Tab-separated table of C-alpha atoms and ligand atoms in Angstrom:
chain	number	residue	atom	x	y	z
A	434	UNK	CA	-23.301	-8.845	15.151
A	435	UNK	CA	-20.089	-8.974	12.912
A	436	UNK	CA	-17.189	-7.332	14.289
A	437	UNK	CA	-14.590	-5.791	11.705
A	438	UNK	CA	-11.138	-4.858	12.744
A	439	UNK	CA	-8.552	-2.875	10.772
A	440	UNK	CA	-4.832	-3.163	11.566
A	441	UNK	CA	-2.354	-0.439	10.860
A	442	UNK	CA	-5.576	1.951	11.446
A	443	UNK	CA	-3.666	4.911	12.356
A	444	UNK	CA	-1.523	4.854	9.106
A	445	UNK	CA	-2.276	6.654	6.134
A	446	UNK	CA	-3.989	3.742	4.377
A	447	UNK	CA	-5.627	2.653	7.580
A	448	UNK	CA	-7.355	5.760	8.396
A	449	UNK	CA	-8.811	6.022	4.909
A	450	UNK	CA	-10.183	2.410	5.219
A	451	UNK	CA	-11.825	3.113	8.657
A	452	UNK	CA	-13.462	6.159	7.274
A	453	UNK	CA	-14.657	4.144	4.177
A	454	UNK	CA	-15.799	1.285	6.364
A	455	UNK	CA	-18.113	3.552	8.228
A	456	UNK	CA	-20.137	3.921	4.982
A	457	UNK	CA	-20.533	0.458	4.710
A	458	UNK	CA	-21.103	-1.329	7.969
A	459	UNK	CA	-22.365	-0.143	11.499
A	460	UNK	CA	-19.716	2.236	12.947
A	461	UNK	CA	-20.164	0.377	16.286
A	462	UNK	CA	-18.795	-2.985	14.745
A	463	UNK	CA	-15.577	-1.330	13.534
A	464	UNK	CA	-12.455	-1.546	15.783
A	465	UNK	CA	-9.248	0.234	14.904
A	466	UNK	CA	-6.053	-1.654	15.891
A	467	UNK	CA	-3.262	1.003	16.973
A	468	UNK	CA	0.067	0.439	18.859
A	469	UNK	CA	0.334	3.654	20.704
A	470	UNK	CA	-2.059	4.895	23.288
A	471	UNK	CA	-2.239	8.305	21.834
A	472	UNK	CA	-3.513	7.046	18.421
A	473	UNK	CA	-6.747	6.305	19.883
A	474	UNK	CA	-7.628	9.724	20.357
A	475	UNK	CA	-8.552	10.607	16.770
A	476	UNK	CA	-10.575	7.570	16.623
A	477	UNK	CA	-12.528	8.041	19.776
A	478	UNK	CA	-13.274	11.524	18.325
A	479	UNK	CA	-15.120	10.124	15.379
A	480	UNK	CA	-16.932	7.192	17.772
A	481	UNK	CA	-14.667	4.410	16.635
A	482	UNK	CA	-13.547	1.958	19.215
A	483	UNK	CA	-9.609	0.985	19.305
A	484	UNK	CA	-7.713	-1.720	20.709
A	485	UNK	CA	-3.745	-2.057	21.102
A	486	UNK	CA	-1.736	-4.275	19.489
A	487	UNK	CA	1.628	-4.534	18.083
A	488	UNK	CA	2.797	-6.838	15.055
A	489	UNK	CA	5.722	-7.831	17.196
A	490	UNK	CA	3.821	-8.918	20.319
A	491	UNK	CA	1.728	-12.025	19.574
A	492	UNK	CA	0.025	-11.940	22.886
A	493	UNK	CA	-1.249	-8.357	22.510
A	494	UNK	CA	-2.517	-9.371	18.993
A	495	UNK	CA	-4.356	-12.359	20.268
A	496	UNK	CA	-6.059	-10.140	23.115
A	497	UNK	CA	-7.062	-7.497	20.464
A	498	UNK	CA	-8.438	-9.965	17.992
A	499	UNK	CA	-10.543	-11.946	20.519
A	500	UNK	CA	-14.381	-11.498	19.392
A	501	UNK	CA	-13.480	-10.241	16.081
A	502	UNK	CA	-14.963	-11.734	13.024
A	503	UNK	CA	-13.293	-10.006	9.985
A	504	UNK	CA	-9.875	-8.386	9.938
A	505	UNK	CA	-7.989	-6.232	7.282
A	506	UNK	CA	-4.450	-7.022	7.764
A	507	UNK	CA	-2.477	-3.913	6.523
A	508	UNK	CA	1.139	-4.744	5.644
A	509	UNK	CA	3.654	-3.623	8.179
A	510	UNK	CA	6.122	-0.910	7.030
A	511	UNK	CA	9.238	-2.260	8.476
A	512	UNK	CA	12.006	-2.203	5.728
A	513	UNK	CA	14.206	-4.902	7.601
A	514	UNK	CA	14.352	-7.742	5.247
A	515	UNK	CA	12.302	-10.671	6.497
A	516	UNK	CA	10.700	-8.528	9.385
A	517	UNK	CA	7.219	-8.157	7.614
A	518	UNK	CA	6.746	-11.882	7.064
A	519	UNK	CA	7.349	-12.325	10.721
A	520	UNK	CA	4.855	-9.401	11.731
A	521	UNK	CA	2.188	-10.711	9.301
A	522	UNK	CA	2.721	-14.336	10.493
A	523	UNK	CA	2.048	-13.223	14.037
A	524	UNK	CA	-1.124	-11.503	13.030
A	525	UNK	CA	-2.439	-14.419	11.119
A	526	UNK	CA	-1.466	-16.938	13.920
A	527	UNK	CA	-3.275	-14.671	16.548
A	528	UNK	CA	-6.121	-14.357	14.307
A	529	UNK	CA	-6.367	-18.155	14.128
A	530	UNK	CA	-6.311	-18.585	17.733
A	531	UNK	CA	-8.711	-15.931	18.432
A	532	UNK	CA	-11.270	-17.650	16.209
A	533	UNK	CA	-11.362	-14.868	13.331
A	534	UNK	CA	-13.309	-15.903	10.349
A	535	UNK	CA	-11.867	-13.846	7.741
A	536	UNK	CA	-8.876	-11.891	6.924
A	537	UNK	CA	-7.907	-9.590	3.940
A	538	UNK	CA	-4.418	-8.782	3.454
A	539	UNK	CA	-2.723	-5.933	1.546
A	540	UNK	CA	-0.086	-7.509	-0.804
A	541	UNK	CA	1.618	-6.330	-3.823
A	542	UNK	CA	0.791	-6.098	-7.510
A	543	UNK	CA	1.511	-9.344	-9.593
A	544	UNK	CA	2.916	-10.575	-6.005
A	545	UNK	CA	3.195	-14.005	-7.509
A	546	UNK	CA	6.001	-13.409	-9.743
A	547	UNK	CA	6.851	-9.788	-8.954
A	548	UNK	CA	10.577	-9.676	-9.103
A	549	UNK	CA	10.926	-6.663	-6.832
A	550	UNK	CA	12.537	-7.475	-3.456
A	551	UNK	CA	9.281	-6.221	-1.711
A	552	UNK	CA	7.491	-9.146	-3.209
A	553	UNK	CA	9.338	-11.690	-0.919
A	554	UNK	CA	7.569	-10.857	2.202
A	555	UNK	CA	4.167	-10.531	0.512
A	556	UNK	CA	4.567	-13.872	-1.161
A	557	UNK	CA	5.438	-15.442	2.224
A	558	UNK	CA	2.468	-13.954	3.737
A	559	UNK	CA	0.179	-15.125	1.050
A	560	UNK	CA	1.731	-18.649	1.809
A	561	UNK	CA	0.946	-18.384	5.333
A	562	UNK	CA	-2.566	-17.244	4.748
A	563	UNK	CA	-3.007	-20.037	2.294
A	564	UNK	CA	-1.824	-22.700	4.839
A	565	UNK	CA	-3.599	-21.099	7.677
A	566	UNK	CA	-6.998	-22.631	7.250
A	567	UNK	CA	-8.637	-18.922	7.757
A	568	UNK	CA	-11.006	-17.789	4.836
A	569	UNK	CA	-9.001	-14.771	3.117
A	570	UNK	CA	-8.952	-12.454	0.241
A	571	UNK	CA	-5.639	-10.917	-1.212
A	572	UNK	CA	-5.696	-7.346	-2.237
A	573	UNK	CA	-2.536	-7.002	-4.483
A	574	UNK	CA	-2.174	-3.465	-4.194
A	575	UNK	CA	-0.351	-1.508	-7.086
A	576	UNK	CA	1.751	1.484	-6.576
A	577	UNK	CA	0.244	4.589	-4.730
A	578	UNK	CA	0.322	7.749	-7.083
A	579	UNK	CA	1.281	9.573	-3.845
A	580	UNK	CA	4.680	7.695	-3.784
A	581	UNK	CA	5.634	10.075	-6.694
A	582	UNK	CA	5.475	13.016	-4.278
A	583	UNK	CA	8.941	12.062	-2.646
A	584	UNK	CA	10.817	13.237	-5.588
A	585	UNK	CA	8.627	16.065	-6.614
A	586	UNK	CA	10.528	18.909	-4.891
A	587	UNK	CA	13.760	17.823	-6.379
A	588	UNK	CA	12.309	17.550	-9.776
A	589	UNK	CA	10.641	21.086	-9.628
A	590	UNK	CA	13.867	22.674	-8.377
A	591	UNK	CA	16.140	21.023	-10.996
A	592	UNK	CA	13.830	20.496	-13.970
A	593	UNK	CA	14.814	16.980	-13.962
A	594	UNK	CA	13.280	13.820	-12.690
A	595	UNK	CA	15.870	11.003	-12.516
A	596	UNK	CA	14.818	7.487	-12.853
A	597	UNK	CA	15.675	4.023	-14.316
A	598	UNK	CA	12.448	2.644	-15.461
A	599	UNK	CA	12.848	3.346	-19.255
A	600	UNK	CA	9.705	2.957	-20.997
A	601	UNK	CA	8.019	0.674	-18.266
A	602	UNK	CA	4.494	1.719	-17.318
A	603	UNK	CA	3.053	2.373	-13.886
A	604	UNK	CA	-0.611	1.566	-13.267
A	605	UNK	CA	-0.974	3.637	-10.050
A	606	UNK	CA	-4.054	4.601	-8.132
A	607	UNK	CA	-4.675	7.104	-5.151
A	608	UNK	CA	-4.128	5.527	-1.763
A	609	UNK	CA	-7.725	6.573	-1.033
A	610	UNK	CA	-8.919	4.119	-4.146
A	611	UNK	CA	-7.029	1.306	-2.603
A	612	UNK	CA	-8.646	2.042	0.965
A	613	UNK	CA	-11.985	1.898	-0.671
A	614	UNK	CA	-11.308	-1.403	-2.217
A	615	UNK	CA	-10.010	-2.600	1.174
A	616	UNK	CA	-13.327	-1.427	3.037
A	617	UNK	CA	-15.534	-3.083	0.098
A	618	UNK	CA	-13.632	-6.382	0.594
A	619	UNK	CA	-13.832	-6.247	4.405
A	620	UNK	CA	-17.399	-5.483	4.471
A	621	UNK	CA	-18.078	-8.633	2.531
A	622	UNK	CA	-18.961	-10.341	-0.638
A	623	UNK	CA	-15.390	-10.758	-2.031
A	624	UNK	CA	-14.137	-13.720	0.206
A	625	UNK	CA	-11.630	-16.176	-1.322
A	626	UNK	CA	-10.532	-13.884	-4.061
A	627	UNK	CA	-6.985	-12.697	-5.224
A	628	UNK	CA	-7.388	-9.212	-6.663
A	629	UNK	CA	-4.796	-7.399	-8.570
A	630	UNK	CA	-5.694	-3.941	-7.922
A	631	UNK	CA	-4.097	-0.973	-10.023
A	632	UNK	CA	-5.203	2.333	-11.433
A	633	UNK	CA	-7.158	2.444	-14.743
A	634	UNK	CA	-4.624	4.519	-16.521
A	635	UNK	CA	-0.859	3.963	-16.989
A	636	UNK	CA	2.145	6.066	-17.490
A	637	UNK	CA	5.746	6.012	-18.010
A	638	UNK	CA	8.172	8.381	-16.148
A	639	UNK	CA	8.561	10.517	-19.389
A	640	UNK	CA	4.512	10.995	-19.015
A	641	UNK	CA	4.950	11.583	-15.467
A	642	UNK	CA	7.580	14.480	-16.005
A	643	UNK	CA	5.304	15.954	-18.714
A	644	UNK	CA	2.377	15.777	-16.247
A	645	UNK	CA	4.490	17.677	-13.439
A	646	UNK	CA	5.683	20.234	-16.140
A	647	UNK	CA	1.956	20.811	-17.208
A	648	UNK	CA	0.819	21.164	-13.416
A	649	UNK	CA	3.588	23.406	-12.210
A	650	UNK	CA	4.299	25.562	-15.424
A	651	UNK	CA	7.947	24.522	-14.871
A	652	UNK	CA	9.891	22.500	-17.528
A	653	UNK	CA	10.626	19.103	-15.829
A	654	UNK	CA	12.315	16.419	-18.109
A	655	UNK	CA	12.625	12.719	-17.433
A	656	UNK	CA	16.276	11.595	-17.293
A	657	UNK	CA	16.548	7.726	-17.882
A	658	UNK	CA	19.568	6.142	-16.318
A	659	UNK	CA	20.883	2.489	-16.231
A	660	UNK	CA	19.871	1.096	-12.553
A	661	UNK	CA	23.701	1.215	-11.327
A	662	UNK	CA	24.154	4.788	-12.378
A	663	UNK	CA	20.677	5.812	-10.826
A	664	UNK	CA	21.867	4.261	-7.612
A	665	UNK	CA	25.143	6.187	-7.767
A	666	UNK	CA	23.377	9.363	-8.365
A	667	UNK	CA	20.824	8.755	-5.501
A	668	UNK	CA	23.896	8.256	-3.433
A	669	UNK	CA	25.684	11.205	-4.187
A	670	UNK	CA	22.582	13.185	-3.574
A	671	UNK	CA	22.807	12.007	0.064
A	672	UNK	CA	20.094	9.237	0.014
A	673	UNK	CA	20.537	6.448	2.658
A	674	UNK	CA	22.035	3.269	1.380
A	675	UNK	CA	19.000	1.225	2.395
A	676	UNK	CA	16.797	3.583	0.374
A	677	UNK	CA	18.988	3.487	-2.692
A	678	UNK	CA	18.710	-0.184	-2.998
A	679	UNK	CA	14.975	0.076	-2.635
A	680	UNK	CA	14.559	2.764	-5.294
A	681	UNK	CA	17.138	0.783	-7.737
A	682	UNK	CA	14.717	-2.265	-6.978
A	683	UNK	CA	11.409	-0.618	-7.811
A	684	UNK	CA	12.777	1.550	-10.909
A	685	UNK	CA	14.470	-1.303	-12.353
A	686	UNK	CA	11.681	-3.708	-12.135
A	687	UNK	CA	9.128	-1.238	-13.101
A	688	UNK	CA	11.130	-0.979	-16.455
A	689	UNK	CA	10.217	-4.650	-16.795
A	690	UNK	CA	6.260	-4.168	-16.097
A	691	UNK	CA	6.488	-5.147	-12.571
A	692	UNK	CA	3.876	-2.330	-11.620
A	693	UNK	CA	1.612	-2.529	-14.642
A	694	UNK	CA	-1.596	-3.872	-14.892
A	695	UNK	CA	-4.544	-3.012	-16.936
A	696	UNK	CA	-7.311	-5.576	-15.879
A	697	UNK	CA	-9.056	-2.691	-14.175
A	698	UNK	CA	-10.363	-4.863	-11.189
A	699	UNK	CA	-9.768	-1.937	-8.854
A	700	UNK	CA	-12.252	0.364	-10.480
A	701	UNK	CA	-14.802	-2.526	-10.945
A	702	UNK	CA	-14.536	-3.228	-7.169
A	703	UNK	CA	-15.143	0.263	-6.075
A	704	UNK	CA	-17.629	1.028	-8.721
A	705	UNK	CA	-15.931	4.230	-10.280
A	706	UNK	CA	-13.020	5.035	-12.322
A	707	UNK	CA	-9.829	5.215	-10.268
A	708	UNK	CA	-8.310	8.609	-9.292
A	709	UNK	CA	-6.342	9.788	-12.446
A	710	UNK	CA	-2.740	10.048	-11.721
A	711	UNK	CA	-2.559	13.417	-13.127
A	712	UNK	CA	-5.246	14.723	-10.604
A	713	UNK	CA	-3.140	13.302	-7.665
A	714	UNK	CA	0.024	14.905	-9.076
A	715	UNK	CA	-1.737	18.287	-9.486
A	716	UNK	CA	-2.741	18.186	-5.981
A	717	UNK	CA	0.834	17.553	-4.864
A	718	UNK	CA	2.420	20.112	-7.057
A	719	UNK	CA	-0.245	22.536	-5.696
A	720	UNK	CA	0.699	21.715	-2.160
A	721	UNK	CA	4.523	21.812	-2.875
B	1646	NAP	N1	1.473	0.049	-2.606
B	1646	NAP	C1	2.286	1.145	-2.335
B	1646	NAP	O1	2.564	2.079	-3.088
B	1646	NAP	C2	2.724	1.287	-0.960
B	1646	NAP	C3	3.571	2.207	-0.582
B	1646	NAP	C4	4.014	2.431	0.845
B	1646	NAP	C5	3.677	1.537	1.835
B	1646	NAP	N2	2.951	0.584	1.324
B	1646	NAP	C6	2.514	-0.666	2.114
B	1646	NAP	O2	1.082	-0.522	2.571
B	1646	NAP	C7	1.036	-0.275	4.078
B	1646	NAP	C8	0.171	0.689	4.528
B	1646	NAP	O3	0.341	2.033	3.635
B	1646	NAP	P1	0.263	3.410	4.444
B	1646	NAP	O4	0.448	4.159	3.549
B	1646	NAP	O5	-0.749	3.297	5.328
B	1646	NAP	O6	1.745	3.297	5.241
B	1646	NAP	P2	2.067	3.899	6.621
B	1646	NAP	O7	1.239	5.172	6.700
B	1646	NAP	O8	3.338	3.833	6.921
B	1646	NAP	O9	1.188	2.857	7.709
B	1646	NAP	C9	1.785	1.738	8.355
B	1646	NAP	C10	1.058	1.427	9.277
B	1646	NAP	O10	1.658	0.251	9.933
B	1646	NAP	C11	1.648	0.025	11.281
B	1646	NAP	N3	2.543	-0.651	11.664
B	1646	NAP	C12	4.038	-0.817	11.369
B	1646	NAP	N4	4.665	-1.557	12.279
B	1646	NAP	C13	3.700	-2.083	13.229
B	1646	NAP	C14	3.918	-2.812	14.449
B	1646	NAP	N5	5.001	-3.529	14.595
B	1646	NAP	N6	2.621	-3.255	14.992
B	1646	NAP	C15	1.490	-2.671	14.445
B	1646	NAP	N7	1.291	-1.607	13.667
B	1646	NAP	C16	2.480	-1.443	12.904
B	1646	NAP	C17	1.893	1.522	11.487
B	1646	NAP	O11	1.777	1.850	12.899
B	1646	NAP	P3	2.167	3.345	13.587
B	1646	NAP	O12	1.257	4.434	12.867
B	1646	NAP	O13	2.065	3.134	14.912
B	1646	NAP	O14	3.544	3.649	13.142
B	1646	NAP	C18	1.045	2.344	10.634
B	1646	NAP	O15	-0.172	2.303	11.154
B	1646	NAP	C19	2.606	0.056	4.244
B	1646	NAP	O16	2.855	-0.413	5.665
B	1646	NAP	C20	3.457	-0.745	3.278
B	1646	NAP	O17	3.591	-2.253	3.774
B	1646	NAP	C21	2.365	0.351	-0.167
C-alpha cells in the first residue's frame, strides 16, 4: 500500500492538496504533516491521519517520514534569507534516510533563471533534490491570483493600484489550481518531470486595475512607478522594510516577465482550464 505524505498540510495550499488527494487515492493512505498538535483536529474530522514534524527539526522529520512512499514538500514560508534552503534540505535528507521513494517539490515559475530573490532558495532546493538520488518532480508554481488580495482594500479605497511592473504580464492561477496539480503529481504518473505551472490567461497590472474596477463598480487606475519610487511609496504607507524589499523584487522582475509563462502545462495537468484571474478577483472584491 503506497503511503502519501503532504508537508505544510495545515497551510492554505496544503489543505487544498489533501482534499484533492482524497479524490485520487485511498484516504487511509494519506498523511498530513503538521507542526502544532492542534492542527491535527481538522484533519481528524475528515478522517485523515497526521504526523508531527518541523522543518527545523531533522529528527522529527525522519520519524514522520518513516514508512512513507511519496512526499509532497510544500515550500516553507520563512522569509529569512537562506532559511528555506535549510528547511527544505532537512526534509529531503530526512526523506532519503527514511527510504522515501519520491518527492514532489513546490518551486517557483521559471526557477532556473528567475531573477527574483525568491528564486535563490528554490534553485538551491532543486539542486539538493537533483543530488539526493531520490526520484522527484519539480512543480514550478507561478503566482497565486489570491496574492493580489493584499492590495485590494487600499486600491478600492484610493482608486489607485500602485506597482512597478510596467507592461509585464502575470500568468497567475488560483491556489486551488496549483493544489490540484500537486495532488495529480503526488498520486503518480509524472515522476521525474520539471513542470512550469501557470495560468492560461496573462494580464498586466493595467488589466488588473480594470478588472477590479469592473468587479467593484469603483474606478481603480493602475499607477506605474519606477521600482525605487514604488519602494518609497510603500515605506511611507507604513509597509515594513522586509516586505518593501519583497514587493520591489516581485514587481520589478515581473516587469521583465519573471512571472509570465504561456505553455499551459497547468491546465493540461489538471485536465481543465485554470481559474480565470477575473473570477478570483471578483470573489475577493465581493468579500472585501
Ligand atoms: N506562488 C505563490 O504565489 C506563492 C505565494 C505565497 C507563498 N508561496 C509559497 O508556497 C508555499 C505554500 O503556500 P501557502 O499559501 O500554503 O502558504 P501558507 O498558508 O503560509 O502555508 C505554509 C505552510 O508551511 C508550513 N511551515 C512553515 N514553516 C514550517 C516549519 N518550520 N516546519 C513545518 N512546516 C512549516 C506552515 O506551517 P504552519 O501552518 O504551522 O504555520 C504552513 O502550513 C508557501 O510556504 C510559500 O513557500 C507561493
